[in-house]
Coordinates of C-alpha atoms and ligand atoms in Angstrom, one line a residue:
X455 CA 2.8 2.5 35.4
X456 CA 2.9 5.9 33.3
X457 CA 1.5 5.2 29.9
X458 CA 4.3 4.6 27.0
X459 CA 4.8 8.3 25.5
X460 CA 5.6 9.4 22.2
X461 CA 7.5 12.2 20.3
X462 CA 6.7 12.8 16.9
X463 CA 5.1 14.8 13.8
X464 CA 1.5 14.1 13.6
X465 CA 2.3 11.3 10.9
X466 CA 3.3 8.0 10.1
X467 CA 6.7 8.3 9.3
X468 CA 9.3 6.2 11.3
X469 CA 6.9 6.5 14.3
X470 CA 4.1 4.3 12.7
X471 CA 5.8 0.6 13.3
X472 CA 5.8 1.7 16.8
X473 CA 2.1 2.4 17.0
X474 CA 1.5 -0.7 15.4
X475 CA 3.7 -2.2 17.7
X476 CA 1.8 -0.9 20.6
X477 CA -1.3 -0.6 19.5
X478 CA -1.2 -4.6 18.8
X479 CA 0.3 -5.3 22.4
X480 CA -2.9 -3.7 23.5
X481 CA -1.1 -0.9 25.3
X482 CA -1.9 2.6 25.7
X483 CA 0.4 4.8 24.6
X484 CA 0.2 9.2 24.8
X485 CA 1.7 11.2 21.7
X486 CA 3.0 14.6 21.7
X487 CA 3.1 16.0 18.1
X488 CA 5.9 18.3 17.1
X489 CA 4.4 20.9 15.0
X490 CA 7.0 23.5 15.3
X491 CA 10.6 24.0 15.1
X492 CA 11.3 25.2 18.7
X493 CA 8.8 22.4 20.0
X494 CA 11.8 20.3 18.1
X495 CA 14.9 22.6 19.2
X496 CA 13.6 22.2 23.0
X497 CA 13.9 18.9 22.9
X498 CA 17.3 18.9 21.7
X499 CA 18.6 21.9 24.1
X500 CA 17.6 19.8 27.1
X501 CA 19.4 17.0 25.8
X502 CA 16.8 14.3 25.3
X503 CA 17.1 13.4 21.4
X504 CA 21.0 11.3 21.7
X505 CA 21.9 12.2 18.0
X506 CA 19.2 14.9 17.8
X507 CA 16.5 12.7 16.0
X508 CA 12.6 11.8 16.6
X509 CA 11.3 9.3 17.2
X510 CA 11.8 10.2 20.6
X511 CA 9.5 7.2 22.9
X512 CA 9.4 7.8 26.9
X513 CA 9.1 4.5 28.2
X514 CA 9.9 2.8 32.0
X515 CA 12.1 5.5 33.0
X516 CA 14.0 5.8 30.0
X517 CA 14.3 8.4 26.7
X518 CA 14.7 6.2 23.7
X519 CA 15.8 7.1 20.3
X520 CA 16.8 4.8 16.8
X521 CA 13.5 3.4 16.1
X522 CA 14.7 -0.2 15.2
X523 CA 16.2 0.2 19.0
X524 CA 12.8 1.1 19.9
X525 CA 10.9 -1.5 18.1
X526 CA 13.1 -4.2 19.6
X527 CA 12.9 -3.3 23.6
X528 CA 8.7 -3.3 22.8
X529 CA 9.3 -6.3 21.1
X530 CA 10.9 -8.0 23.8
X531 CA 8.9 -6.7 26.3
X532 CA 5.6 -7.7 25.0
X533 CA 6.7 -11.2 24.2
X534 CA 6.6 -10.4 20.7
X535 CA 10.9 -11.4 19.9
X536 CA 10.4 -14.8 19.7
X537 CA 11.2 -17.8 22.1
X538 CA 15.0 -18.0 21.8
X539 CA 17.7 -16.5 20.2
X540 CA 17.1 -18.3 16.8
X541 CA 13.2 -17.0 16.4
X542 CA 14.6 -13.6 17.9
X543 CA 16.7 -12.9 14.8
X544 CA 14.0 -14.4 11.9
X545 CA 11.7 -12.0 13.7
X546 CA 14.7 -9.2 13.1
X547 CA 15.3 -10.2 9.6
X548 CA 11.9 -10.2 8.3
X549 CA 10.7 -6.8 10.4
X550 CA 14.2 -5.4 9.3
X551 CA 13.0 -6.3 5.4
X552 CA 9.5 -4.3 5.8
X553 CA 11.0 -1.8 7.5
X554 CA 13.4 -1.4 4.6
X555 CA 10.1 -1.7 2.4
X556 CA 8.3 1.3 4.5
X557 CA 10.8 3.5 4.8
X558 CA 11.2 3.7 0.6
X559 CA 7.4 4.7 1.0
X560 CA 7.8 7.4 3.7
X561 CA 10.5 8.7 1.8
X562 CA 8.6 9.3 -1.3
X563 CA 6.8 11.7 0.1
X564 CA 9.4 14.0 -0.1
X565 CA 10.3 13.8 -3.5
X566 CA 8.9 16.2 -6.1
X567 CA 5.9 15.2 -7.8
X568 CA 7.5 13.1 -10.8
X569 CA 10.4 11.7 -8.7
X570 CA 7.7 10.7 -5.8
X571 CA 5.4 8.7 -8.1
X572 CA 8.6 7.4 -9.5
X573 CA 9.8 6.3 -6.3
X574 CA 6.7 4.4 -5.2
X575 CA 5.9 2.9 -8.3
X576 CA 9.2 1.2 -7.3
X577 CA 8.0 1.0 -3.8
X578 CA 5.2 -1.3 -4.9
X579 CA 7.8 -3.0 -8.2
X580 CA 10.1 -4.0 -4.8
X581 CA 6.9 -5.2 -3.1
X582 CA 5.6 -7.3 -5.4
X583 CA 9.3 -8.5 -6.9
X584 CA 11.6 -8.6 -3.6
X585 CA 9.3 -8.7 -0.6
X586 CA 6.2 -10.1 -1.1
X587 CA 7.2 -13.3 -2.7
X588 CA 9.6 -14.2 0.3
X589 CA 7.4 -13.7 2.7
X590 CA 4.9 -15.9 0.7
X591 CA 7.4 -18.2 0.6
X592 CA 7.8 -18.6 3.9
X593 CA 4.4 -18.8 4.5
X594 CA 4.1 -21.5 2.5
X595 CA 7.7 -23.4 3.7
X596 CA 6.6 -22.5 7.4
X597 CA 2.9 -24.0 7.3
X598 CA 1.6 -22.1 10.5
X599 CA -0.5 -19.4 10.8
X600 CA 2.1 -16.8 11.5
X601 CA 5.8 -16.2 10.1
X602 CA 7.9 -17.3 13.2
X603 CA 7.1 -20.5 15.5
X604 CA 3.5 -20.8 16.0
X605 CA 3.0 -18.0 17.4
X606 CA 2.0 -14.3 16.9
X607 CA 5.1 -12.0 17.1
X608 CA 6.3 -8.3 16.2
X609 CA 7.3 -9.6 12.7
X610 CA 3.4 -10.8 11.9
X611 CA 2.8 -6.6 12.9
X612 CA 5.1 -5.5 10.2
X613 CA 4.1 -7.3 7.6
X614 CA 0.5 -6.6 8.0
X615 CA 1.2 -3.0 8.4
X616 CA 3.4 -3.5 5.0
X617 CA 0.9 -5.5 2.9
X618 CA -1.7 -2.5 4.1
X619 CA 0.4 0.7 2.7
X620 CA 1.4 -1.1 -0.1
X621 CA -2.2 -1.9 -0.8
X622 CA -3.0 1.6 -0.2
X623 CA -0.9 2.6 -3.6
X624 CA -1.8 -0.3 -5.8
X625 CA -4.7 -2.2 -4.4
X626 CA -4.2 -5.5 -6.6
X627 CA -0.8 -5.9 -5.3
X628 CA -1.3 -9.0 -3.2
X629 CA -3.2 -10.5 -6.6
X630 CA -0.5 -13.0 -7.0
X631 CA -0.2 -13.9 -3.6
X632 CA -3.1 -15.7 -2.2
X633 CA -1.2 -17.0 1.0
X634 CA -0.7 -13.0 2.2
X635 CA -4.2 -12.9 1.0
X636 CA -4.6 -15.0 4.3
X637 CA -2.5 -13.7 6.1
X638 CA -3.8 -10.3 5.7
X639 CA -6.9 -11.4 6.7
X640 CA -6.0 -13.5 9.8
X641 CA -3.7 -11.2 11.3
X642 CA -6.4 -8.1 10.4
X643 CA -8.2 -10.4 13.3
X644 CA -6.5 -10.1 16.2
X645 CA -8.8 -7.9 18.5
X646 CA -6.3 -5.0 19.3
X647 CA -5.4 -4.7 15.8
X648 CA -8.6 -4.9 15.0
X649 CA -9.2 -2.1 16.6
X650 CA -6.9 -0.1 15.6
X651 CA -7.3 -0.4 12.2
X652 CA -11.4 0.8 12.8
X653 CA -11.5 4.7 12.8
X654 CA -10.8 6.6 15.3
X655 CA -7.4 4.9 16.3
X656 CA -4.2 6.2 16.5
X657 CA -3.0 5.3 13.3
X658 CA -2.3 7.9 11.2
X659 CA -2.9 8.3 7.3
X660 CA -1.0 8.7 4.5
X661 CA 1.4 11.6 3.9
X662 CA -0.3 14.3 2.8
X663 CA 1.3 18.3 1.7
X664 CA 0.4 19.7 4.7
X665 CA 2.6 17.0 6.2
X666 CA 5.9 17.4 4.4
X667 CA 5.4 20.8 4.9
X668 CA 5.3 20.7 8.6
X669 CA 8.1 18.2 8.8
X670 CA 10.1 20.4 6.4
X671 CA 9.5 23.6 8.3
X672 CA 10.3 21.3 11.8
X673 CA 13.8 19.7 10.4
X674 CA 14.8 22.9 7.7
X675 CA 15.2 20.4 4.9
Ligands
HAG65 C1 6.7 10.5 5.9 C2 7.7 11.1 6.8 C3 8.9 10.2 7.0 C4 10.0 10.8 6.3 C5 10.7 11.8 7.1 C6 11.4 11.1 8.2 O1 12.5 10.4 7.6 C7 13.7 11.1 7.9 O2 14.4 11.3 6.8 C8 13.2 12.5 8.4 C9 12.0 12.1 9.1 S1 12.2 11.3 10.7 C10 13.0 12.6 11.5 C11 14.5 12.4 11.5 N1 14.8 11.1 12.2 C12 15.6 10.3 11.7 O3 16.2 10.3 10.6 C13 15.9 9.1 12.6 C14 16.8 8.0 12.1 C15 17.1 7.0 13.1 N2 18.1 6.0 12.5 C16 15.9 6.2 13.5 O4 15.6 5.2 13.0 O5 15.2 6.7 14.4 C17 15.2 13.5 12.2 O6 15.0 13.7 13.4 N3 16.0 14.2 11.5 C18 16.6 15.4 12.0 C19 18.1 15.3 11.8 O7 18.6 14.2 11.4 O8 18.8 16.4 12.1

């Protein structure tokens, strides 16, 4: 079958938990990076963006938009959603939380300077005050190696790509949390995440200027 395709900027963005996503089913997925505004205004004219938004993921015939949309069908398909129904939507909840967590990240980006570090100082205040401590709760509560059933599943991807941008801002942020600690380093384990957290991958970095400035130029915000 034709490789998974993705449109995006060359960034993380709302694209990233679907690299991750991927990139831990072990599949191999092509990008095509918008860098310019017509790139972005082609896809629109010939209809393939629903409500004229990236991410934009080619996959088994279809053109899917909404990343959480995304992120589910991938999740299901790789056996990553959980066993039944009741698994499914702890795995929802708790990716739906770091997704919540990322996004307040990505956003920041675009902020002016004082706003921005204001807005991920919070960022890391909501990490370490909302997040964090659930999740080590439920570590704890749960007793298993992973955060739904006993088995690995799309949720265990989110929080490890959470607990690594967050660490990227304020490196002693999992200081109070030993059982993340763990986590981090069990699920930093797994072979094809493994790999695609050595460099060289397709994960992307941080934000940087040159970023907002594409995506600004792309979406005329
Ligand atoms: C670090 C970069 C991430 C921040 C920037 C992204 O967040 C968004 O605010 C903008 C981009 S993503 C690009 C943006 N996409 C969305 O907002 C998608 C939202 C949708 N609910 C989803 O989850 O996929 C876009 O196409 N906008 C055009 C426009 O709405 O007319």
């Amino acid at each position: 079958a034709a490789k998974p395709k993705l449109w995006y900027f060359h960034g993380r963005g709302r694209m990233e938990s679907i690299r991750w996503l991927l990139a831990a089913a072990g599949v191999e997925f092509e990008e095509e990076f918008l860098e310019t505004r017509e790139q972005y205004e082609k896809l629109q004219k010939d209809g393939r963006l629903l409500f004229g938004q990236v991410p934009l993921v080619e996959i088994d015939g279809m053109e899917l938009t909404q990343t959480r949309a995304i992120l589910s069908y991938l999740a299901a398909k790789y056996n990553l959603h959980g066993k039944d129904l009741k698994e499914t939507v702890r795995i929802d909840t708790y990716a739906d939380g770091t997704l919540d967590l990322m996004l307040m990240v990505a956003l920041a980006a675009f902020k002016p300077p004082e706003e921005k570090e204001e807005s991920l100082a919070l960022a890391v205040k909501k990490a370490k005050t909302r997040y964090f401590p659930v999740f080590e709760k439920i570590l704890k509560d749960h007793g298993e190696d992973f955060l739904v059933g006993n088995k690995f599943s799309w949720a265990d991807i989110q929080l490890l790509e959470a607990i690594l941008t967050m660490e990227e801002l304020d490196a002693s942020v999992l200081s109070d949390f030993p059982l993340l600690k763990e986590f981090k380093t069990r699920i930093s384990n797994i072979p094809t995440i493994k790999k695609f957290l050595q460099p060289g991958s397709q994960r992307k970095p941080p934000p940087d200027s040159h970023y907002v400035e594409v995506v600004r130029n792309i979406l005329q915000f």
